PDB file of C-alpha atoms in Angstrom:
ATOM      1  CA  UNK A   1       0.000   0.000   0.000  1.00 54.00           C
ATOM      2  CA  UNK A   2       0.841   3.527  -0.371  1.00 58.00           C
ATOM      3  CA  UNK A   3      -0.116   6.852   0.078  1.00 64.00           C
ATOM      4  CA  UNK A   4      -1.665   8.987  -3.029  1.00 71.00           C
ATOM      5  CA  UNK A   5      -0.227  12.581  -3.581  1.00 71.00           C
ATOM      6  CA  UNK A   6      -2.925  15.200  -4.716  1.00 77.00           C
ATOM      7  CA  UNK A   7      -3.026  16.680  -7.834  1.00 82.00           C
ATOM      8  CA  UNK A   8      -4.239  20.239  -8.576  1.00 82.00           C
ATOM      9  CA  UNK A   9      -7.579  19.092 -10.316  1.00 92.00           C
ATOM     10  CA  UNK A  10     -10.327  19.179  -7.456  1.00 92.00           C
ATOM     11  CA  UNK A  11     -12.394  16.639  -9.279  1.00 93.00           C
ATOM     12  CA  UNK A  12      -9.442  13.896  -9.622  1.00 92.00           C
ATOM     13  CA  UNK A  13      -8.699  14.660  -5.615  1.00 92.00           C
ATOM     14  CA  UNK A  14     -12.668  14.392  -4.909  1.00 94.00           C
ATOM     15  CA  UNK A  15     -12.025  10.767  -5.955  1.00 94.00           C
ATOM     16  CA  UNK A  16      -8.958  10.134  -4.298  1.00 92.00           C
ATOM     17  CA  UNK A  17      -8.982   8.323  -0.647  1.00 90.00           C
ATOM     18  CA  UNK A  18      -5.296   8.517   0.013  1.00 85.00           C
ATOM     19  CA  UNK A  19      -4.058   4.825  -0.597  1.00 84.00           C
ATOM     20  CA  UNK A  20      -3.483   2.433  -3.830  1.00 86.00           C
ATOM     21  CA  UNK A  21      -1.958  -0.577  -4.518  1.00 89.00           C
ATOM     22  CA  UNK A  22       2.130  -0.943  -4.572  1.00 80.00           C
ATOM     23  CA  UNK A  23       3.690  -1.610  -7.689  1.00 79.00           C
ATOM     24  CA  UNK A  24       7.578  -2.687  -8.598  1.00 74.00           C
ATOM     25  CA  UNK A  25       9.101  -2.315 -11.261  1.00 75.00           C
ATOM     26  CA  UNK A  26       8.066  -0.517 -14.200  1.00 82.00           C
ATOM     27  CA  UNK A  27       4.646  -1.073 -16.044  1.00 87.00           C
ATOM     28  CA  UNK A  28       0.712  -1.294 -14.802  1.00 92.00           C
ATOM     29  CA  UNK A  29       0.133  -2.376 -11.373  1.00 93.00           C
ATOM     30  CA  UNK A  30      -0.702  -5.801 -11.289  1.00 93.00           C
ATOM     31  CA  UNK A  31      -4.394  -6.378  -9.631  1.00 95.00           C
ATOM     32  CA  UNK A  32      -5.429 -10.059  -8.873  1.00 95.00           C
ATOM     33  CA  UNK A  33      -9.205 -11.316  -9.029  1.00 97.00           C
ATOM     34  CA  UNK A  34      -9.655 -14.057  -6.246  1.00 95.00           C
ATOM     35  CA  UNK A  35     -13.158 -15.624  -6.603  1.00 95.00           C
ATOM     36  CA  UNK A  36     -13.320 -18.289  -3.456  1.00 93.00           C
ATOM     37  CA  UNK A  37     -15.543 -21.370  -3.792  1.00 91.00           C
ATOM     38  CA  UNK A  38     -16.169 -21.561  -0.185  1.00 89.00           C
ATOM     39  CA  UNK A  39     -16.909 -19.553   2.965  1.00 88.00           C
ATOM     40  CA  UNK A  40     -13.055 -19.953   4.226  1.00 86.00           C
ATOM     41  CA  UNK A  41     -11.589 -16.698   2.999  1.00 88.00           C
ATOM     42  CA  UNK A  42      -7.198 -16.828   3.929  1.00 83.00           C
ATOM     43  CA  UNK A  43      -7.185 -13.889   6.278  1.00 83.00           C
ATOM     44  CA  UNK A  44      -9.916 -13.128   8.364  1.00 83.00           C
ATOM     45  CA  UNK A  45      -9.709 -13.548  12.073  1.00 79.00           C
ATOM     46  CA  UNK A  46     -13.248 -13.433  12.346  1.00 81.00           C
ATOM     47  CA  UNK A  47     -14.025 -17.021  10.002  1.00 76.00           C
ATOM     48  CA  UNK A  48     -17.842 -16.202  10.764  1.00 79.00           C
ATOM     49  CA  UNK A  49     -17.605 -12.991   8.397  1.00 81.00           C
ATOM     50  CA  UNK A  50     -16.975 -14.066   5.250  1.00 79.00           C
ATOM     51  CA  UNK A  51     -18.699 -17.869   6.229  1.00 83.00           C
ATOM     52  CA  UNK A  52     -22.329 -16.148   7.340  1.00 86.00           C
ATOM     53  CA  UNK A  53     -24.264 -16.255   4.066  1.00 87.00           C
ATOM     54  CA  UNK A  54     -21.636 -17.356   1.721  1.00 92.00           C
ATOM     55  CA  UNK A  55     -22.343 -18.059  -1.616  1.00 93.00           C
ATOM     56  CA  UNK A  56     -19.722 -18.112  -4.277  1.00 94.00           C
ATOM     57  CA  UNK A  57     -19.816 -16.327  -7.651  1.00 95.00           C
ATOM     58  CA  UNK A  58     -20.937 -18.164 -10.887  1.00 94.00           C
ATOM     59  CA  UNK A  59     -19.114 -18.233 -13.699  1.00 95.00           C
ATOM     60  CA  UNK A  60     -21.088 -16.061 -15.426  1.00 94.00           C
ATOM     61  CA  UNK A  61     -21.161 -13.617 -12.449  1.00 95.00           C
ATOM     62  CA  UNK A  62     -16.745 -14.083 -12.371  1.00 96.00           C
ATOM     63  CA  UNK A  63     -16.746 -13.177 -16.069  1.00 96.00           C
ATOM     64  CA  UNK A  64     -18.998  -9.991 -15.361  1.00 95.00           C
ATOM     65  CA  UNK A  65     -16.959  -8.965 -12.497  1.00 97.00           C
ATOM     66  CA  UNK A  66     -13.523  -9.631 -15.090  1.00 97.00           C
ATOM     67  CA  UNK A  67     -14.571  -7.390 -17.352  1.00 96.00           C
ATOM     68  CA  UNK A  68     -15.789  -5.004 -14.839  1.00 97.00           C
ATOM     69  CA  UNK A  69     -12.145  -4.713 -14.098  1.00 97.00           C
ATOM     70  CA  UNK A  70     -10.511  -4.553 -17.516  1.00 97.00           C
ATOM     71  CA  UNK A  71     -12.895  -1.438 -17.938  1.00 96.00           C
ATOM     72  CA  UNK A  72     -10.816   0.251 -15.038  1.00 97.00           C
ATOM     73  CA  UNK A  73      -7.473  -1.279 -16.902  1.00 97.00           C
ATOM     74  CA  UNK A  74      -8.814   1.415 -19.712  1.00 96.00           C
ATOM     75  CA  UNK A  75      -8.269   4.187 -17.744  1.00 94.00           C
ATOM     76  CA  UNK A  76      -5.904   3.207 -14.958  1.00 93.00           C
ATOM     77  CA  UNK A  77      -2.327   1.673 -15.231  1.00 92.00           C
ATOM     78  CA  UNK A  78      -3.444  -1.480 -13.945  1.00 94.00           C
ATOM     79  CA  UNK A  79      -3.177  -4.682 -15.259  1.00 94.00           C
ATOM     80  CA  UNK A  80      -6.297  -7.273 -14.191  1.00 95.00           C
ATOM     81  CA  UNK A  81      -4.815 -10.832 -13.410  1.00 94.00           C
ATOM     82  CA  UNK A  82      -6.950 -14.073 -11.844  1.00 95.00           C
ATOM     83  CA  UNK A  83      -5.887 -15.624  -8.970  1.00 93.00           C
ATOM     84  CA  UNK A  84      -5.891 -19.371  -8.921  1.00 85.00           C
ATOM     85  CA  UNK A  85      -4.762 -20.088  -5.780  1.00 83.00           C
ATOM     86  CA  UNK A  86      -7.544 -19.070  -3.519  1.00 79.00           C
ATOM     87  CA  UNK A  87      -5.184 -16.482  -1.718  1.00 79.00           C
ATOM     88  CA  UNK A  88      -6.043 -13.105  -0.154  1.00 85.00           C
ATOM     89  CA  UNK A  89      -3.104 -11.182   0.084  1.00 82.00           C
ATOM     90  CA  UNK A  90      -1.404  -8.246  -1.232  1.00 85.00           C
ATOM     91  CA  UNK A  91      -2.766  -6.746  -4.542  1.00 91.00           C
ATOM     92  CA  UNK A  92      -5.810  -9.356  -4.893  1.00 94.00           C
ATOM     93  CA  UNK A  93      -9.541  -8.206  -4.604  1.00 95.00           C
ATOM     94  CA  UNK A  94     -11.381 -11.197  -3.014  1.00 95.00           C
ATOM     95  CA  UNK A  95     -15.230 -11.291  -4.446  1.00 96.00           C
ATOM     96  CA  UNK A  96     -18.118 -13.494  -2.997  1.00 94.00           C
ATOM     97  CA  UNK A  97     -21.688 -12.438  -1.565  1.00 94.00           C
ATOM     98  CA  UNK A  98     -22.062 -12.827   1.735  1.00 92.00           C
ATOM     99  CA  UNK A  99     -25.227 -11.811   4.225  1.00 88.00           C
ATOM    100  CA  UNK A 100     -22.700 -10.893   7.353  1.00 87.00           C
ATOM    101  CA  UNK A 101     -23.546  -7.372   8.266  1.00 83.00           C
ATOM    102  CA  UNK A 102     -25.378  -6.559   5.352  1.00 84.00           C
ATOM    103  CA  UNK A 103     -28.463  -4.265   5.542  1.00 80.00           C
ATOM    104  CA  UNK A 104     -31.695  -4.881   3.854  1.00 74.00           C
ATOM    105  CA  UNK A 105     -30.782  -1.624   1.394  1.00 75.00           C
ATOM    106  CA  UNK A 106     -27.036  -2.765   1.029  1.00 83.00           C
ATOM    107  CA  UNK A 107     -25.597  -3.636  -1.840  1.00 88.00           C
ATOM    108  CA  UNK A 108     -22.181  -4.146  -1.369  1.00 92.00           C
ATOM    109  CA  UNK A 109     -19.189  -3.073   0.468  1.00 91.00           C
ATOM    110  CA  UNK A 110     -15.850  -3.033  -0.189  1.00 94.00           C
ATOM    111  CA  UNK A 111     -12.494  -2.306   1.689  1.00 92.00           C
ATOM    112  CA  UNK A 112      -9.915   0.154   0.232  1.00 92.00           C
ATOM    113  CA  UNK A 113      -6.294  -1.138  -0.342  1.00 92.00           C
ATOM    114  CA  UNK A 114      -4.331  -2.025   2.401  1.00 88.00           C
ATOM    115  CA  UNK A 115      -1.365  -4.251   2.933  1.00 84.00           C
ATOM    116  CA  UNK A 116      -2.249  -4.256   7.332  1.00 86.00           C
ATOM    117  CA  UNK A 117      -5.122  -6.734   6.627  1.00 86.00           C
ATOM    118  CA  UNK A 118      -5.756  -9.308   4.192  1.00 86.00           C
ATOM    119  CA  UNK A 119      -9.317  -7.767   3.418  1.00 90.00           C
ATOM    120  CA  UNK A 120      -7.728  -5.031   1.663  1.00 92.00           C
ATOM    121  CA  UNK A 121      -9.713  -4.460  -1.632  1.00 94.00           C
ATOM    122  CA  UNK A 122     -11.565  -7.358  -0.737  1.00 95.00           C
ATOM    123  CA  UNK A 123     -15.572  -6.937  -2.465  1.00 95.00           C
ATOM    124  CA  UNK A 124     -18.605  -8.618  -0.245  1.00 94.00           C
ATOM    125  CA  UNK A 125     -21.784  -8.543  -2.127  1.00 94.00           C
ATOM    126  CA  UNK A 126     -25.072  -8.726  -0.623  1.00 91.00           C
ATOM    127  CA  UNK A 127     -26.717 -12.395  -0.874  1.00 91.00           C
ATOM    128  CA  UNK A 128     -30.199 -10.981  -0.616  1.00 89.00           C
ATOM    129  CA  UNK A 129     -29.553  -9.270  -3.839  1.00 87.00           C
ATOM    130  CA  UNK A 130     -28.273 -12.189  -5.831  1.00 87.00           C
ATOM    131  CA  UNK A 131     -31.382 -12.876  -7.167  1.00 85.00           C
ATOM    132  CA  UNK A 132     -32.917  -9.257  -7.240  1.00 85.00           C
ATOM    133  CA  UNK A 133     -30.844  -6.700  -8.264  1.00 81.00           C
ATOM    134  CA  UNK A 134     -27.501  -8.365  -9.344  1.00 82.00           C
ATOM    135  CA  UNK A 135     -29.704 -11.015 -11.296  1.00 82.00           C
ATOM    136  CA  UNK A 136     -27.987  -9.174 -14.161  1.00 84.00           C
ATOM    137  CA  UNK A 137     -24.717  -8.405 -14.132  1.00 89.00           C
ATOM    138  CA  UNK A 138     -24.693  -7.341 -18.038  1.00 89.00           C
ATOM    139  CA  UNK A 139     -23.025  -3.917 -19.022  1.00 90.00           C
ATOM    140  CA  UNK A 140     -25.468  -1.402 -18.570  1.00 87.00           C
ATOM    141  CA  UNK A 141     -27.262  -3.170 -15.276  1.00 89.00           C
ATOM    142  CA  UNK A 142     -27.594  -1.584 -11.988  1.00 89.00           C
ATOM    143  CA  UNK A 143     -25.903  -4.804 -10.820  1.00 91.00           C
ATOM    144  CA  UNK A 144     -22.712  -3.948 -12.996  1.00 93.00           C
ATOM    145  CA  UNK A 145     -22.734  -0.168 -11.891  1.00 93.00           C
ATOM    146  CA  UNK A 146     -22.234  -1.864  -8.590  1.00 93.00           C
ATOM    147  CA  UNK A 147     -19.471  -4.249  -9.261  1.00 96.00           C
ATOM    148  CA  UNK A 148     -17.643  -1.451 -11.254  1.00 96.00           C
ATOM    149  CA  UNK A 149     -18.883   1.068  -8.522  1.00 96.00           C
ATOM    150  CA  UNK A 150     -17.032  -1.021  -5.664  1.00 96.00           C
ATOM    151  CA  UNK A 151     -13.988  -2.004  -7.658  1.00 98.00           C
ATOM    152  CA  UNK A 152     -13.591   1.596  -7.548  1.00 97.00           C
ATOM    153  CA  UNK A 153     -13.209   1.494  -4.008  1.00 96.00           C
ATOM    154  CA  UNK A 154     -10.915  -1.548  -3.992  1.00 96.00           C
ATOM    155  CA  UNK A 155      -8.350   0.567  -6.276  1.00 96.00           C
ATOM    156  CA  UNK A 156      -8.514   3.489  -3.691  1.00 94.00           C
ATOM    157  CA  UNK A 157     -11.205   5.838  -4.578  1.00 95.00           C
ATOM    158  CA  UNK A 158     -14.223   6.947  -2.421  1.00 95.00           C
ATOM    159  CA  UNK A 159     -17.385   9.088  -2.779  1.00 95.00           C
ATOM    160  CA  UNK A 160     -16.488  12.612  -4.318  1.00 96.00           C
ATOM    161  CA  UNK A 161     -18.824  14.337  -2.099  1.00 94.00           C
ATOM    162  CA  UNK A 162     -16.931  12.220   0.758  1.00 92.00           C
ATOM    163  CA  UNK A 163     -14.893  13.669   2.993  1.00 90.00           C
ATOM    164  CA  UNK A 164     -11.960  11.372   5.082  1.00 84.00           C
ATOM    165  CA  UNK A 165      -9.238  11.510   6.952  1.00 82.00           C
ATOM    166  CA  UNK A 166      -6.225  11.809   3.878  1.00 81.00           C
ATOM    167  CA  UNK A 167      -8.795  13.901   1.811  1.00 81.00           C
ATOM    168  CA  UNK A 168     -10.922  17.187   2.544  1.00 87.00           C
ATOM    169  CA  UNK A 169     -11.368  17.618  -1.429  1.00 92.00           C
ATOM    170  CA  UNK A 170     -14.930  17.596  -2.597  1.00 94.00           C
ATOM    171  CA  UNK A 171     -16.850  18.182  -5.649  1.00 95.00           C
ATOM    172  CA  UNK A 172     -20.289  20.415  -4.989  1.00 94.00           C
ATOM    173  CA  UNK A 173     -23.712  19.053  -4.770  1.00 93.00           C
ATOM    174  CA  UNK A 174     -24.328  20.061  -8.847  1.00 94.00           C
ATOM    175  CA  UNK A 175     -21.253  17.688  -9.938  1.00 95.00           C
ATOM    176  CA  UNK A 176     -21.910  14.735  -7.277  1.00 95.00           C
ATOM    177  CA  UNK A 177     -23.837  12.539  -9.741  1.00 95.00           C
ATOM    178  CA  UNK A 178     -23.071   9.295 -11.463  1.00 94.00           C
ATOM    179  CA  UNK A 179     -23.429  11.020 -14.569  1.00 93.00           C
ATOM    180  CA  UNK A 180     -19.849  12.709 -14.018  1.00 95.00           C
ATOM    181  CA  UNK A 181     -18.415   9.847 -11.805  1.00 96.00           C
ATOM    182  CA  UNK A 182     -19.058   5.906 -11.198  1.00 95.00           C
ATOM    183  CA  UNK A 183     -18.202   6.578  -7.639  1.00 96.00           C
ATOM    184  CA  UNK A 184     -21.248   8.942  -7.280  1.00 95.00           C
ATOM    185  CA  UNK A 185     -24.223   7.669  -4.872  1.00 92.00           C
ATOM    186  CA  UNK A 186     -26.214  10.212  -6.230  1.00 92.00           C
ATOM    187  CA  UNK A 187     -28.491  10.019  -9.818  1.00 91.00           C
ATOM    188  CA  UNK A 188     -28.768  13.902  -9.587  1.00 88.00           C
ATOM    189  CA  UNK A 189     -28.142  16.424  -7.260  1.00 88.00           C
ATOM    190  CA  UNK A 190     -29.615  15.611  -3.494  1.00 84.00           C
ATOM    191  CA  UNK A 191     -31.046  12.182  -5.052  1.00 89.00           C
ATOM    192  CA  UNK A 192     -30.001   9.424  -3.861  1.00 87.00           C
ATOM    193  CA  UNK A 193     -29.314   6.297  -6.247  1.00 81.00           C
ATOM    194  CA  UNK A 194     -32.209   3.842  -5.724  1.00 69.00           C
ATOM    195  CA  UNK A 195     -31.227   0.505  -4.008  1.00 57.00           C
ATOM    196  CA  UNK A 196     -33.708  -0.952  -6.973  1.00 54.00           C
ATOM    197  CA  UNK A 197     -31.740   0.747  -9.469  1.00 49.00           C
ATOM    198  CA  UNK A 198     -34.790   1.936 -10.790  1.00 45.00           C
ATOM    199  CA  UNK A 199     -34.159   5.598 -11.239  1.00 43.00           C
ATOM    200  CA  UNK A 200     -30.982   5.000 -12.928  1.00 40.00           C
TER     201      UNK A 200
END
């Protein structure tokens, strides 16, 4: 992990959390995909988390998620890999559903890159949604705004109307909408998205 330097464009730093992914060498950053068949996830001290409402991606829902990421290799010097080995470390985004924690409104979460734990990047998808709202996980889908929404976060960016402890930068209320950024919440200004992805 390391720390992001701002730029002088408030809407790139309104993105911007304040970590990324290490790289070596020269060339993109290499970002694994780690999709785990079963509820034991390498790296959580809490098993119960990632075991409480497991269910493991389909193939289908894998290939959706892979190209997902090779839309973020367009525009970021990244380069999307697939981890084989059911590992959880440094550089890999771990993606299941899971029902631990999850709100009846929640969608997803993600964790932002970080080398401390092994969750770093990891994506946990709501399993009450599997069969609602990610039923389709084809380009243009409210389920693939979310997968391409959270990936986001799992390469180091937040809300741009978010505030956090590395980043005061905003964007105002008029430019916080998914219409300028992926990372938005909002449809237009003050609206929240819909859960339902309905007013989309």
């Amino acid at each position: 992990m390391a720390i992001i330097a701002q730029s002088s464009n408030y809407k790139i730093d309104s993105l911007l959390y304040g970590s990324r992914w290490i790289t070596t060498g020269t060339g993109p950053t290499p970002i694994y995909l780690s999709f785990p068949t079963t509820g034991v996830v390498a790296g959580y001290t809490n098993p119960s988390q990632p075991n409480q409402g497991f269910v493991a991606l389909s193939v289908a829902e894998q290939n959706a998620v892979i190209a997902e990421l090779a839309v973020w290799a367009s525009v970021a010097n990244i380069n999307p890999l697939i981890d084989t080995t059911g590992g959880n470390g440094a550089n890999t985004i771990t993606v299941a559903y899971t029902s631990y924690q999850m709100s009846a409104g929640e969608t997803a979460t993600a964790y932002l890159p970080t080398t401390v734990t092994a969750q770093g990047g990891d994506i946990w998808l709501n399993a009450a949604a599997q069969s609602t709202i990610d039923a389709s996980l084809t380009p243009g889908s409210f389920g693939a705004f979310t997968i391409l929404h959270e990936l986001g976060h799992s390469l180091g960016l937040k809300h741009p109307g978010q505030t956090t402890t590395t980043s005061g930068v905003t964007v105002g209320a008029q430019e916080d909408t998914i219409f300028n950024s992926v990372m938005s919440t909002y449809v237009a200004p003050g609206e929240l998205l819909n859960a339902t992805g309905s007013n989309i």
